[in-house]
Coordinates of C-alpha atoms in Angstrom, one line a residue:
M127 CA 34.2 60.9 84.7
S128 CA 36.8 61.8 82.2
E129 CA 40.4 60.6 82.5
I130 CA 43.2 63.0 83.0
N131 CA 46.4 62.8 81.0
K132 CA 49.1 63.3 83.6
D133 CA 51.6 64.8 81.1
S134 CA 51.6 68.5 81.9
L135 CA 52.6 71.3 79.5
E136 CA 53.5 74.9 80.2
T137 CA 51.9 77.1 77.6
P138 CA 50.5 80.7 77.2
L139 CA 47.0 81.3 78.3
F140 CA 44.7 83.6 76.2
P141 CA 41.7 84.7 78.2
L142 CA 38.8 85.8 75.9
S143 CA 35.2 86.6 76.2
I144 CA 34.5 84.0 73.5
N145 CA 35.7 80.4 73.4
V146 CA 36.4 77.6 70.9
L147 CA 35.7 73.9 71.2
P148 CA 37.9 71.0 70.0
G149 CA 37.7 70.6 66.2
A150 CA 36.2 74.1 65.6
Y151 CA 37.9 77.2 64.1
L152 CA 38.1 80.7 65.6
P153 CA 39.3 83.8 63.8
L154 CA 41.2 86.3 66.0
Q155 CA 42.6 89.8 65.6
I156 CA 45.8 90.3 67.5
F157 CA 47.1 93.8 68.4
E158 CA 48.5 93.8 72.0
P159 CA 52.3 93.5 72.0
R160 CA 52.3 90.6 74.5
Y161 CA 50.1 88.6 72.2
L162 CA 51.9 89.5 69.1
D163 CA 55.1 88.3 70.7
M164 CA 53.3 85.1 71.9
V165 CA 52.1 84.3 68.4
K166 CA 55.6 84.9 66.9
D167 CA 57.0 82.5 69.6
R168 CA 54.4 79.9 69.1
L169 CA 54.8 79.9 65.3
S170 CA 58.5 79.6 65.5
K171 CA 58.2 76.6 67.8
Q172 CA 55.3 75.2 65.9
E173 CA 53.3 75.0 69.1
G174 CA 49.9 76.3 70.2
F175 CA 48.4 78.0 73.3
C176 CA 45.3 77.6 75.5
I177 CA 42.2 79.7 75.1
V178 CA 40.2 80.1 78.3
L179 CA 36.9 81.9 78.9
S180 CA 37.4 85.1 80.9
Q181 CA 35.2 86.0 83.8
P182 CA 33.1 89.1 83.8
E183 CA 34.9 92.4 84.5
D184 CA 33.1 92.8 87.8
V185 CA 34.7 89.6 89.1
S186 CA 37.7 90.5 91.3
L187 CA 41.2 89.3 90.7
D188 CA 42.4 86.2 92.4
S189 CA 44.6 86.2 95.5
E190 CA 47.7 86.6 93.4
G191 CA 46.3 89.5 91.5
L192 CA 45.7 87.5 88.3
P193 CA 42.6 87.9 86.2
Q194 CA 40.1 85.1 86.7
H195 CA 39.0 82.7 84.0
S196 CA 37.6 79.2 83.6
A197 CA 39.8 76.4 84.6
T198 CA 38.9 74.3 81.6
G199 CA 40.0 75.7 78.3
T200 CA 40.9 74.5 74.8
Y201 CA 44.4 74.0 73.5
V202 CA 44.6 75.5 70.0
E203 CA 47.0 75.7 67.1
V204 CA 47.4 78.4 64.5
V205 CA 46.2 77.1 61.1
D206 CA 46.3 80.4 59.1
F207 CA 47.5 84.0 59.6
N208 CA 47.6 87.2 57.6
Q209 CA 48.0 91.0 57.8
L210 CA 44.5 92.6 57.8
E211 CA 43.6 95.8 56.1
N212 CA 43.2 97.5 59.5
G213 CA 46.9 96.7 60.2
L214 CA 46.2 94.0 62.8
L215 CA 47.4 90.5 62.6
G216 CA 44.6 88.1 61.7
L217 CA 44.8 84.5 63.0
T218 CA 42.7 81.4 62.5
V219 CA 43.1 78.9 65.3
Q220 CA 41.7 75.4 65.6
G221 CA 40.8 73.7 68.8
K222 CA 42.8 70.5 69.4
Y223 CA 41.7 69.3 72.8
R224 CA 40.2 70.4 76.0
A225 CA 42.6 71.2 78.8
Q226 CA 42.6 71.8 82.5
V227 CA 44.7 74.7 83.9
L228 CA 46.5 73.5 87.0
D229 CA 48.7 76.5 87.8
R230 CA 49.4 80.0 86.5
K231 CA 52.0 82.7 86.5
E232 CA 52.4 86.1 84.9
Q233 CA 55.3 87.3 82.8
D234 CA 56.7 90.8 83.1
D235 CA 54.8 91.8 79.9
G236 CA 51.5 90.6 81.5
L237 CA 51.2 87.4 79.5
L238 CA 49.7 84.6 81.5
L239 CA 51.5 81.2 81.4
G240 CA 49.7 78.1 82.6
T241 CA 50.5 74.5 83.4
I242 CA 47.9 72.5 81.6
I243 CA 47.0 68.8 81.2
Q244 CA 44.9 67.3 78.4
L245 CA 41.6 66.0 79.4
K246 CA 40.8 62.8 77.7
E247 CA 37.4 62.5 76.1
P248 CA 34.8 59.9 77.4
E249 CA 35.0 56.7 75.3
D250 CA 31.3 56.4 74.9
D251 CA 29.8 54.2 72.2
S252 CA 27.9 56.2 69.6
L253 CA 24.9 57.8 71.1
Q254 CA 23.2 58.4 67.8
H255 CA 20.3 56.1 68.5
E256 CA 19.4 57.9 71.7
Y257 CA 19.9 61.4 70.2
E258 CA 18.9 61.0 66.6
N259 CA 17.8 64.6 66.5
I260 CA 21.3 65.9 67.4
W261 CA 22.8 64.0 64.5
R262 CA 20.1 65.2 62.1
V263 CA 20.5 68.8 63.0
L264 CA 24.3 68.7 62.7
E265 CA 24.0 66.9 59.3
E266 CA 21.6 69.5 58.1
I267 CA 23.8 72.4 59.3
S268 CA 27.0 70.9 57.9
E269 CA 25.4 70.7 54.4
H270 CA 24.9 74.4 54.3
P271 CA 27.2 76.0 51.6
E272 CA 28.8 78.5 54.0
I273 CA 29.5 75.7 56.5
K274 CA 31.0 73.5 53.8
K275 CA 33.5 76.2 53.1
L276 CA 34.9 75.7 56.6
Q277 CA 35.9 72.2 55.6
L278 CA 35.2 70.9 59.1
E279 CA 36.4 67.4 60.0
I280 CA 33.3 66.1 61.7
D281 CA 33.5 62.5 62.8
F282 CA 29.9 61.4 62.9
S283 CA 30.9 58.1 64.6
S284 CA 32.3 60.0 67.6
S285 CA 29.8 61.4 70.1
S286 CA 32.4 63.9 71.3
S287 CA 33.0 65.2 67.8
V288 CA 29.3 65.6 67.2
A289 CA 28.7 67.4 70.5
Y290 CA 31.5 69.8 70.0
H291 CA 30.8 70.6 66.4
L292 CA 27.1 71.2 66.9
A293 CA 27.8 73.4 70.0
S294 CA 30.2 75.4 67.8
L295 CA 27.8 75.9 65.0
L296 CA 24.7 76.8 67.0
P297 CA 24.1 80.5 67.8
I298 CA 24.6 80.1 71.5
I299 CA 26.4 82.2 74.1
P300 CA 29.9 81.4 75.3
S301 CA 28.7 80.2 78.7
D302 CA 26.6 77.5 77.0
K303 CA 29.6 76.4 74.9
Q304 CA 31.6 76.3 78.2
S305 CA 29.0 74.0 79.7
V306 CA 29.5 71.6 76.9
L307 CA 33.2 71.8 77.2
E308 CA 33.2 71.2 80.9
S309 CA 30.8 68.2 80.8
N310 CA 32.5 64.9 81.5
S311 CA 30.1 62.7 79.7
N312 CA 28.5 62.9 76.2
N313 CA 25.1 62.1 77.7
S314 CA 25.2 65.3 79.7
R315 CA 26.5 67.3 76.7
F316 CA 23.6 66.1 74.5
K317 CA 21.1 66.9 77.2
I318 CA 22.5 70.5 77.2
L319 CA 22.3 70.6 73.4
E320 CA 18.7 69.3 73.4
D321 CA 17.6 72.0 75.8
L322 CA 19.4 74.6 73.7
L323 CA 17.7 73.3 70.5
K324 CA 14.3 73.6 72.1
K325 CA 15.0 77.2 73.0
L326 CA 16.2 77.8 69.5
G327 CA 13.1 76.1 68.1
G328 CA 15.0 73.2 66.6

């Protein structure tokens, strides 16, 4: 089981149909006023927000009338922003750590605020010997010229870093990435990744 950091933080929640894992980057286009205001506020305070995977549209609202989403998300920080040709605000965020949402409330403008806590990563020894194929695939992918441009900070001595980065780079659906994010041991993460690689023919 992972340990829970008891220091809670109130931060905006950004439900999306895609997700981002710790260490990975995600480009976003912002156009809704509530999220434009959120970004302005976060940048002025040099703070981030939490991206959570939204539930399908056919899932009903919760008992308080709030949209449902996964309880485990990723706290992100803005690492780049610019005005796009289509007039929208372009952001690039980087996942910093996985977080558990404890409580939520809604502002008048519809922005969700959540109380979150950081979930500590399992302190496993390197699992490279047991999962050599995982390391090999990630090393091969990370050497691709287009991936090198991302300047990812992959710690190959950290099982968590390897699991997150491989899951981020593989062409898999958000729910599979969410399974990796929610797993509380790297062994279980690598088992998920091994099954996904078999499906992908890796």
